[in-house]
Coordinates of C-alpha atoms (C1' of nucleotides) in Angstrom, one line a residue:
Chain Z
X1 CA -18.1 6.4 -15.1
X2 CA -16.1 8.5 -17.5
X3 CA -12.8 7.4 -18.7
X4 CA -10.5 10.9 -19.7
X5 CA -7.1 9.9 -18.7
X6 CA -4.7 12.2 -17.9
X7 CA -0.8 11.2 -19.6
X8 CA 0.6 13.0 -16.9
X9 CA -0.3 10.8 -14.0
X10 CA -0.3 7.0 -13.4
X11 CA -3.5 6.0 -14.4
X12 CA -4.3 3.9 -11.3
X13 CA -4.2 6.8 -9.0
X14 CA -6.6 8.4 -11.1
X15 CA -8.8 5.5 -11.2
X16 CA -7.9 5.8 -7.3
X17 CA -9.4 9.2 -7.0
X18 CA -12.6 8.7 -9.3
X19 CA -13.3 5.7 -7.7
X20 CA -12.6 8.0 -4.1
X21 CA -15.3 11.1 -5.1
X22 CA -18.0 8.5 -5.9
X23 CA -17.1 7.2 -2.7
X24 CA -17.0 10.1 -0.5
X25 CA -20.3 11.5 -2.6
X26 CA -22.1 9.0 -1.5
X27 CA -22.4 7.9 -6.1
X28 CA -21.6 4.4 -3.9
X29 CA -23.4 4.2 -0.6
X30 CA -22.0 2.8 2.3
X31 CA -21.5 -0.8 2.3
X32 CA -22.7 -1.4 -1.3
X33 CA -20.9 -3.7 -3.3
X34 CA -18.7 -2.1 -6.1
X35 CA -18.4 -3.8 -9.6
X36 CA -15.9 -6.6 -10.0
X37 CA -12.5 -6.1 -10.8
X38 CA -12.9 -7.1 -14.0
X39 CA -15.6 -5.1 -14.8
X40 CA -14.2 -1.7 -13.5
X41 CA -11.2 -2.4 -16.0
X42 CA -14.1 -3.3 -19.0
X43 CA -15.7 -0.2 -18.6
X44 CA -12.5 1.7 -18.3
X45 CA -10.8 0.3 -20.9
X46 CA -8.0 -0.8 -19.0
X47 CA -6.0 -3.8 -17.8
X48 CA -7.5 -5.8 -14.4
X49 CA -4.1 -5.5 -13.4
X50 CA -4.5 -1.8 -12.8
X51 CA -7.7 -1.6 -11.2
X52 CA -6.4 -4.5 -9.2
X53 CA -3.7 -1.5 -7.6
X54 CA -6.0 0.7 -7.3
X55 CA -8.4 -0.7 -5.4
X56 CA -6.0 -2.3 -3.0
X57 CA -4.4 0.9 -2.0
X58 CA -8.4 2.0 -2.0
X59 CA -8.3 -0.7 0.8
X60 CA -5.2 0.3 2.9
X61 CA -6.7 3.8 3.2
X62 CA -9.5 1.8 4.5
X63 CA -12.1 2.9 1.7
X64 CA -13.1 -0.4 1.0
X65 CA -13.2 -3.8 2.6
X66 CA -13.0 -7.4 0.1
X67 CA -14.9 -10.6 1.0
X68 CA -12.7 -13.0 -0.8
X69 CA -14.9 -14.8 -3.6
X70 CA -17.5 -11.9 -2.9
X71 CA -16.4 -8.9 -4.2
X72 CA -15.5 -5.8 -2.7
X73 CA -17.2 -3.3 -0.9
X74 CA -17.5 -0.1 0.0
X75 CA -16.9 0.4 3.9
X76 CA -20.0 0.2 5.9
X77 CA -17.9 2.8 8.6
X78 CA -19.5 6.2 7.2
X79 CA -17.1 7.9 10.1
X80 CA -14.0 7.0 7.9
X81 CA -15.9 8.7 5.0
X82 CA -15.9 11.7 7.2
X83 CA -12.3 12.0 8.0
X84 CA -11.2 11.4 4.9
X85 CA -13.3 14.3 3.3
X86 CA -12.4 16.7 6.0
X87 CA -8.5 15.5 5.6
X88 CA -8.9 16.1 2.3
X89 CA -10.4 19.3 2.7
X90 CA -8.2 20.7 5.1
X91 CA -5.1 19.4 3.3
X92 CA -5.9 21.1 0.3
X93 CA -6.7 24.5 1.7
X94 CA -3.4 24.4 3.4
X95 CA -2.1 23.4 0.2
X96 CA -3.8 26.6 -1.3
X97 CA -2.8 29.0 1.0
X98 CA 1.1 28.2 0.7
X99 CA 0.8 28.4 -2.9
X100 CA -0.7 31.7 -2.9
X101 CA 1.5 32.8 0.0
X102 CA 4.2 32.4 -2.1
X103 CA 3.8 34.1 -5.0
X104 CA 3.1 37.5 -2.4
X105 CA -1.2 36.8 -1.6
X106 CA -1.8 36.8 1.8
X107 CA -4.6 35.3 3.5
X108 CA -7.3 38.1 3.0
X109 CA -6.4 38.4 -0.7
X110 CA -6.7 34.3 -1.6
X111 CA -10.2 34.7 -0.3
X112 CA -10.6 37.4 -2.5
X113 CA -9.9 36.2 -5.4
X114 CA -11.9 33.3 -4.7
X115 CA -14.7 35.2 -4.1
X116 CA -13.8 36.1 -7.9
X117 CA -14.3 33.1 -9.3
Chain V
X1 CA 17.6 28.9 -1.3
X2 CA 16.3 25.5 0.4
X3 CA 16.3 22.1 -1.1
X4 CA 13.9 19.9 0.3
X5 CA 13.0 17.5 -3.0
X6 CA 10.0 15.9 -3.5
X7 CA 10.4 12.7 -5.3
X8 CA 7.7 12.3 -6.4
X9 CA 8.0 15.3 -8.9
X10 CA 10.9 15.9 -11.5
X11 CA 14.1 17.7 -10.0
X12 CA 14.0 20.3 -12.6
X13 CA 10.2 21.1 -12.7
X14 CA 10.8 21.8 -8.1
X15 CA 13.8 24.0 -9.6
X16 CA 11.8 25.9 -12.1
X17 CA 9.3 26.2 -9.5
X18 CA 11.8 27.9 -7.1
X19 CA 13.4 29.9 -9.3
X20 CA 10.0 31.1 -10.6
X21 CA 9.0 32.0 -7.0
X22 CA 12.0 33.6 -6.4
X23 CA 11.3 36.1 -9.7
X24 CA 7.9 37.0 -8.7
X25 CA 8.3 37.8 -5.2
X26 CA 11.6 40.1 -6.5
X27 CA 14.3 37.8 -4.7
X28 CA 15.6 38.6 -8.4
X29 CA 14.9 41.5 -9.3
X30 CA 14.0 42.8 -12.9
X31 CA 16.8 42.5 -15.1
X32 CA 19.2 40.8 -12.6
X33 CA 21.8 38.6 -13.2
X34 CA 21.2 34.9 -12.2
X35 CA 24.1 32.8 -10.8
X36 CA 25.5 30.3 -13.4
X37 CA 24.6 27.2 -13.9
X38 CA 27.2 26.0 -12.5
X39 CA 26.9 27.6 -9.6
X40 CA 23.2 27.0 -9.3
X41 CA 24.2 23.4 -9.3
X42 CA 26.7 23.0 -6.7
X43 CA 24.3 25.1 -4.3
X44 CA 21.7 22.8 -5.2
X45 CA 23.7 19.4 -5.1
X46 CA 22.3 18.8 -8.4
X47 CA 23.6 17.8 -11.9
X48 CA 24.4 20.9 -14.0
X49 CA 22.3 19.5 -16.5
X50 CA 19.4 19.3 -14.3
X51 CA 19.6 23.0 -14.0
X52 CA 20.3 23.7 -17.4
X53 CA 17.0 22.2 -18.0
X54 CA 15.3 24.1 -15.6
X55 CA 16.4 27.2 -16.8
X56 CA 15.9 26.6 -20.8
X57 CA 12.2 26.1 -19.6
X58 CA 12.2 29.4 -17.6
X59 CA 13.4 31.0 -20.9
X60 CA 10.4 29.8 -23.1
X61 CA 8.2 30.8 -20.4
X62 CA 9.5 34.4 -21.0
X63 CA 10.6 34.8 -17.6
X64 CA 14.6 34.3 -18.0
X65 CA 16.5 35.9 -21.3
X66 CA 19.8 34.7 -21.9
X67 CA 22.6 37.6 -23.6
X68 CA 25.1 35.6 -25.2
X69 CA 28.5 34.7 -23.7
X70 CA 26.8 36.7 -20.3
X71 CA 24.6 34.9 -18.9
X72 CA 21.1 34.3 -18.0
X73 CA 19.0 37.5 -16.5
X74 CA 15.8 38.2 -15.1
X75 CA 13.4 40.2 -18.2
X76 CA 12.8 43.2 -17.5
X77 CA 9.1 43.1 -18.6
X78 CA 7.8 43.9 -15.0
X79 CA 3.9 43.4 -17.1
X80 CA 5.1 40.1 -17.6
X81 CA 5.8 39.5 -14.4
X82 CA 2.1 40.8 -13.3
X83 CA 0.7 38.5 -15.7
X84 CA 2.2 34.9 -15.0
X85 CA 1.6 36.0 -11.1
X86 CA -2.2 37.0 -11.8
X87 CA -2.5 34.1 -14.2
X88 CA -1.5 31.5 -11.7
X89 CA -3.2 32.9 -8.8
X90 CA -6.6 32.3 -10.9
X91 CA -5.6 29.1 -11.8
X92 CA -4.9 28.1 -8.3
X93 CA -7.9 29.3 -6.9
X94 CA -10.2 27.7 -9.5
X95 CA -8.3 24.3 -9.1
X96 CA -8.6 24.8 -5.5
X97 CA -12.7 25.1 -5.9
X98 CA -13.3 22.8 -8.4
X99 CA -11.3 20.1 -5.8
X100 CA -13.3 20.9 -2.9
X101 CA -16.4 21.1 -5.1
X102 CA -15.8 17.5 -6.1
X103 CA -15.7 16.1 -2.4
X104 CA -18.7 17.9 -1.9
X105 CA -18.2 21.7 -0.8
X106 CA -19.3 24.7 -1.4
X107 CA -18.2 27.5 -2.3
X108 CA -18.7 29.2 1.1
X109 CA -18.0 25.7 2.7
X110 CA -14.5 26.2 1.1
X111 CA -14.1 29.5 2.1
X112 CA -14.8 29.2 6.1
X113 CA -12.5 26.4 6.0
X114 CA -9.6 28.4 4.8
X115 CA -10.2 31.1 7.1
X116 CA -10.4 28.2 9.7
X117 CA -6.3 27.5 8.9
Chain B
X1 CA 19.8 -13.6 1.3
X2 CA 18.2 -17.2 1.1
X3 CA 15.1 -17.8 -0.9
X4 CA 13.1 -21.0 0.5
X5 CA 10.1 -19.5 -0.1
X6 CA 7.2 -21.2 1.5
X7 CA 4.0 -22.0 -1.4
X8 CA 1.4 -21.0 1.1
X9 CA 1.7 -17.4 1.6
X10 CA 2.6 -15.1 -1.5
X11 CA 5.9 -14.5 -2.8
X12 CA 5.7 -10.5 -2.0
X13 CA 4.9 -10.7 1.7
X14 CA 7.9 -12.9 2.4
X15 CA 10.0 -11.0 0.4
X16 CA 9.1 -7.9 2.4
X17 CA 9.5 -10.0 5.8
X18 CA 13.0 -10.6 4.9
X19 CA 13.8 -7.6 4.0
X20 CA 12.3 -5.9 6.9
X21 CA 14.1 -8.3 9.6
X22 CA 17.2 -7.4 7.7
X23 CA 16.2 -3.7 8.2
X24 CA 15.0 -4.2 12.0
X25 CA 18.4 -5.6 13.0
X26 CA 20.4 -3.6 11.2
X27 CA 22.0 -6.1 8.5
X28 CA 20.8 -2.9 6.8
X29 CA 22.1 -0.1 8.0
X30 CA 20.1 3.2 8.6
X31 CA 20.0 4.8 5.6
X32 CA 22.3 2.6 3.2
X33 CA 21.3 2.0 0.0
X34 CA 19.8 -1.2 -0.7
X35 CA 20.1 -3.4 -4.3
X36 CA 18.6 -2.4 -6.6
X37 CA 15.1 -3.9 -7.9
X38 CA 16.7 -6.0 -10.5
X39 CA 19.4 -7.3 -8.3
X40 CA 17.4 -8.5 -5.7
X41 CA 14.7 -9.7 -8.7
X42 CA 17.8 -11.7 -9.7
X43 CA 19.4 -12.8 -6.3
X44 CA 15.5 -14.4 -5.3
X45 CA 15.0 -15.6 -8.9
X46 CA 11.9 -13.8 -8.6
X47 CA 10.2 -11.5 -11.4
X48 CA 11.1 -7.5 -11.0
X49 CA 7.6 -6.6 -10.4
X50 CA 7.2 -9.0 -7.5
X51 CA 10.3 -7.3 -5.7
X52 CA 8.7 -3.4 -7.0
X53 CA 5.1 -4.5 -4.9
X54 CA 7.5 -6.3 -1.8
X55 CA 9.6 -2.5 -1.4
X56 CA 6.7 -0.8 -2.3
X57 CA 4.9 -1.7 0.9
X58 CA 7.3 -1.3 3.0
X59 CA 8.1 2.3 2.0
X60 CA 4.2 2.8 2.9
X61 CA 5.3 1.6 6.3
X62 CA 7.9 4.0 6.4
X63 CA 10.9 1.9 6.6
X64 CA 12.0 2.6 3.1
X65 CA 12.6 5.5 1.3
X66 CA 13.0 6.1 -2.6
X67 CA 15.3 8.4 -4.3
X68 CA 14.3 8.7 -7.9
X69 CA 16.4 7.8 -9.5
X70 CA 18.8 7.2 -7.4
X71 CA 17.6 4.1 -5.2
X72 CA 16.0 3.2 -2.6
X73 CA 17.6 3.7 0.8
X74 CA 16.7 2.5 4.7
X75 CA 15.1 5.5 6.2
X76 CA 17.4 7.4 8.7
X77 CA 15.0 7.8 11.3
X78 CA 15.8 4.9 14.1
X79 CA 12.5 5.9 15.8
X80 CA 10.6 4.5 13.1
X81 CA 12.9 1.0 13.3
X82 CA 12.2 1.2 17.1
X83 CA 8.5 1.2 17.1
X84 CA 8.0 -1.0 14.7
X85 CA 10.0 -3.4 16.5
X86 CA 8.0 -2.6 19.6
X87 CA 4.7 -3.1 18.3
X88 CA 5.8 -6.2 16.3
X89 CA 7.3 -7.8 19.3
X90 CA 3.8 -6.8 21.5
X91 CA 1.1 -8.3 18.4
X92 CA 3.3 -11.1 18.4
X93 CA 3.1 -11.4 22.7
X94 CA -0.4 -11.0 22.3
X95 CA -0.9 -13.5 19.8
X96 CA 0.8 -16.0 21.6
X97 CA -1.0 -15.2 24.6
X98 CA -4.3 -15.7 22.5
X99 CA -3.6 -18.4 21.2
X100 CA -2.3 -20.5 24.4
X101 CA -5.8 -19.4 26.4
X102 CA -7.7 -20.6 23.7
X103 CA -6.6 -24.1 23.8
X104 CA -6.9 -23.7 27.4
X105 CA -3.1 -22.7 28.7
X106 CA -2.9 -20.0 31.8
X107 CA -0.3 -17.2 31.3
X108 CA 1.8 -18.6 33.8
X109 CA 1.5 -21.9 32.2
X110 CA 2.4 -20.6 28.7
X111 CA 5.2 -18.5 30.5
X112 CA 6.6 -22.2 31.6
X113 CA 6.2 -24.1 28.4
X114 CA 8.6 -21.0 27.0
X115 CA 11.1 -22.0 29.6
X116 CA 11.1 -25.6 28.5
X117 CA 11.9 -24.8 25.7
Chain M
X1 CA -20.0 -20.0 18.1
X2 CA -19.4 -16.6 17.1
X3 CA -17.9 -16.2 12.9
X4 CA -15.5 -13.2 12.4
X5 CA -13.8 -14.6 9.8
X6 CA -10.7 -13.1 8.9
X7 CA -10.4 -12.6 5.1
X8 CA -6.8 -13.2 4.6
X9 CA -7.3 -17.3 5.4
X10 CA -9.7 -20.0 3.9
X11 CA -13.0 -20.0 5.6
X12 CA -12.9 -23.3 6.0
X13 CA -9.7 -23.9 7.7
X14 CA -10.6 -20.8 10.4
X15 CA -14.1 -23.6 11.3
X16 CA -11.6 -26.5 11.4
X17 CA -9.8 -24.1 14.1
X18 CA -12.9 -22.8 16.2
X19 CA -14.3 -26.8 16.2
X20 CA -11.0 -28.0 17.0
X21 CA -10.9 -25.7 19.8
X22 CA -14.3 -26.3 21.2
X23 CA -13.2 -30.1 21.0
X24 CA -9.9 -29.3 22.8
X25 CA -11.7 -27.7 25.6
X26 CA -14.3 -29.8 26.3
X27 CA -17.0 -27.8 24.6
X28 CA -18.0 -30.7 22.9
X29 CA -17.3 -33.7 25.6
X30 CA -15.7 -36.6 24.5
X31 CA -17.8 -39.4 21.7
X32 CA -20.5 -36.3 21.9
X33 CA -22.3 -36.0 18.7
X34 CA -21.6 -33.1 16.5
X35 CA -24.5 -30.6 14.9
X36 CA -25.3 -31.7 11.5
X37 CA -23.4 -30.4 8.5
X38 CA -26.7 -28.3 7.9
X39 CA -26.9 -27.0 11.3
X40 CA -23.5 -26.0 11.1
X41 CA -23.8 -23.7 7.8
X42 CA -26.9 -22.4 9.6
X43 CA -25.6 -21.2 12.6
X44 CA -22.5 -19.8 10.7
X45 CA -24.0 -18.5 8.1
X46 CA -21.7 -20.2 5.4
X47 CA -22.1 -22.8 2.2
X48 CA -22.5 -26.0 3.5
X49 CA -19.8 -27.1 1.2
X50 CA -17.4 -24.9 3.5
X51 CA -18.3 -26.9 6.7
X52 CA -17.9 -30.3 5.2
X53 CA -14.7 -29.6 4.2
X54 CA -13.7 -28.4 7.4
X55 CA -14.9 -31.2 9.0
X56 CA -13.6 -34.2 6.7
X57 CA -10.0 -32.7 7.4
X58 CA -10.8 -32.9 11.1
X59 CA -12.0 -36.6 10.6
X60 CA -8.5 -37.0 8.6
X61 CA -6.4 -35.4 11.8
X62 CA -8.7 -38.3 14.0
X63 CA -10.5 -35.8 16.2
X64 CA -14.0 -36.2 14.6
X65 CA -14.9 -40.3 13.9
X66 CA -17.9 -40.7 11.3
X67 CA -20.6 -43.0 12.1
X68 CA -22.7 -44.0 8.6
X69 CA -25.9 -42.7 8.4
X70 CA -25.7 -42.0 12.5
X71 CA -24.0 -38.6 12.1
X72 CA -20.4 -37.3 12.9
X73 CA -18.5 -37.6 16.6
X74 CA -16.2 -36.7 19.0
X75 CA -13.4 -39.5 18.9
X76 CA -13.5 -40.7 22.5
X77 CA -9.7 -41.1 22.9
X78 CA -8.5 -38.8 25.1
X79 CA -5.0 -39.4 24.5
X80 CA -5.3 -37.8 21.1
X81 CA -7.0 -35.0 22.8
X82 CA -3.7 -34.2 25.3
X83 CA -1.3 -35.4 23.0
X84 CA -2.7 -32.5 19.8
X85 CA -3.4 -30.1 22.6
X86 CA 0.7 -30.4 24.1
X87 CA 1.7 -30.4 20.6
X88 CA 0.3 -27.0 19.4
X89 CA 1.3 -25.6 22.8
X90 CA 4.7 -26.6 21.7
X91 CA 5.0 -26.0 18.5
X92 CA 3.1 -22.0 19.6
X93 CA 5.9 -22.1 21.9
X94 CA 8.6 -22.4 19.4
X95 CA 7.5 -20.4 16.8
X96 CA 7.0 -17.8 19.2
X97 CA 10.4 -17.5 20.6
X98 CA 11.7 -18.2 16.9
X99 CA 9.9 -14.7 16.2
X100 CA 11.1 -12.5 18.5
X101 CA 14.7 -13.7 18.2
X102 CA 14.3 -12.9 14.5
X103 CA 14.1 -9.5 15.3
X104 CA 16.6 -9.3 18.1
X105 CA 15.4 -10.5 21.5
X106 CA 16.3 -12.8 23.5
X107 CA 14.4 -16.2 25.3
X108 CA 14.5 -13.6 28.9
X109 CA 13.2 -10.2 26.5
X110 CA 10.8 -12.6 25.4
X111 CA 8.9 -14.0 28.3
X112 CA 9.3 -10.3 30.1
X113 CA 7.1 -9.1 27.4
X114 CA 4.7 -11.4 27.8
X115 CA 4.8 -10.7 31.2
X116 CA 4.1 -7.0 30.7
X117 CA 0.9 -8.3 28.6
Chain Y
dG1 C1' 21.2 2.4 -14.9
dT2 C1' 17.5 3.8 -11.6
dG3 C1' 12.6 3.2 -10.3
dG4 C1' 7.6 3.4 -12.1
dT5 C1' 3.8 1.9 -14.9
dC6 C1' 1.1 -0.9 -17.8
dT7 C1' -0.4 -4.9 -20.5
dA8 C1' -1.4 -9.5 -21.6
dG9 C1' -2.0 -13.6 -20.1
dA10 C1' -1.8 -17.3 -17.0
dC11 C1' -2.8 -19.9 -12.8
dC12 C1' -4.7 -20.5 -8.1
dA13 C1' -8.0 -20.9 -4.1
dC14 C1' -12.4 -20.4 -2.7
dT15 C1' -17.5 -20.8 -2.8
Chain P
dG1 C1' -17.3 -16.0 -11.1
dT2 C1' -14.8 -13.7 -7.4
dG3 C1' -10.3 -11.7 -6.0
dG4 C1' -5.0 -12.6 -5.6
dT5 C1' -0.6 -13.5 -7.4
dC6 C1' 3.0 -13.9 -10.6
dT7 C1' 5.6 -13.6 -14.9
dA8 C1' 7.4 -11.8 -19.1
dG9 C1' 8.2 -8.1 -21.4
dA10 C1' 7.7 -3.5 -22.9
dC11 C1' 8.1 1.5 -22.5
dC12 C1' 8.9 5.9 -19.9
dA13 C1' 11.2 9.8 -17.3
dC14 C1' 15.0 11.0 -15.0
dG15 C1' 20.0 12.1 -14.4

DNA sequence: GTGGTCTAGACCACT
DNA sequence: GTGGTCTAGACCACG
């Protein structure tokens, strides 16, 4: 796991979205057990505290489950994996196609330019 | 012009934003005169100097030019107009791939699902 | 606001308890603003932080909203008060319910002990 | 016995419940001999550690008696059995009606929810 | 002065 | 050794 932290955003939301991917690609298969706390925050060079945050909010989306005195783990519920990912998806291409809609693209030409890339 | 604020963003960065739309897709035209700050502000139930910010921003991005003791205007560089729009309509689209590439979709897969919204 | 706080459960949770029954009947008006963190940090003797995580979940239930800034304010919507006063008061029927028939109580015979009471 | 265990409490204290329960309700009769502290961690799957604890606080409450080297019982007073069972139906009772009136019903709101149930 | 984030470090319960 | 909580104190962006 890399560790490039962006200064513009809290770092625990990042950690939160790394941590989400490897997740939602499967880099942590369902129901494994993740590293402890306090290992997350030695290999990323940051304070337990924070990975602490992030994984609890990890937990609320319902990401992850914690055994107390166990660890934590990914879900074992590979349908919440799925909406996630397509909520995510979807979000994001709406999120796209407003952007582009208002600087004058319409529909036809976002694909376009995608097409581009 | 609307104000629906997101706080999780700066004030002034939403207001640049707005403004900048509001340039690209002609709202202003080229060369216009903007309303003053002070006006801006009470239409926006926002601190003057929230505005002022926004716009000093606007003018180091080249997009606002301000004639002394008149006021702030549009430029009237339409090419620079063409650029920023171009510019940040690749940027958007390349953000918008690399995101969905990360949760695991393709390039096609991205596209069906926009046509899909 | 008292602060008897009870050592078995953490500091947060009760903190958010209170401050949600004071929302739910309406000791907190819809949308007023409430103290700010470091009043209430003061007024419960408590550290800032503790307060920060005690608001912060409740504006991830929606009952709270923060203005950057500004505060943080009882949301306006009464819909959101009302359901969550619903589905409180039906968990805790449940519960209740549960519990009773476990130790081998009848509805109608919990329904009586309530009366006694 | 089934074993959902609920992260949020002690594992321990959640078998002093279920085996309190099964005493209360005659699962286990009254002066019946218990499963051995082994059998126990065996059939829930737990640290033998965790069921001993669990079961010295039950001897403490006076619902389990040990006999040395013979194995642990079911006291054979019933009295103790009524007068623990009319105590928690009570003190449910209370803290039920406490609850609701927190948050704005009344003793009558109350019991017609639970009615609706 | 407002909320937000982060760190360092401590202590706790549980197994 | 695991996660959970709390404190003290610092720094930041924003308006």
């Amino acid at each position: 796991m890399e560790f490039n932290f962006d200064n513009e955003r809290p770092i625990y939301k990042q950690i939160m979205e790394k941590i989400e991917i490897n997740i939602l690609t499967n880099v942590y298969d369902l129901g494994e057990k993740l590293p402890s706390v306090r290992d997350f925050a030695l290999e990323l060079k940051v304070n337990p505290n924070t990975v602490q945050r992030a994984l609890n909010e990890l937990e609320t989306q319902g990401l992850i489950t914690t055994m107390r005195t166990n660890g934590k783990f990914v879900t074992e519920d590979s349908k919440v994996l799925e909406d996630i990912k397509n909520q995510l998806a979807k979000e994001r291409s709406k999120l796209y196609l407003e952007q582009m809609s208002q600087i004058g693209f319409s529909k036809e030409q976002a694909i376009k330019i995608i097409k581009g890339e």
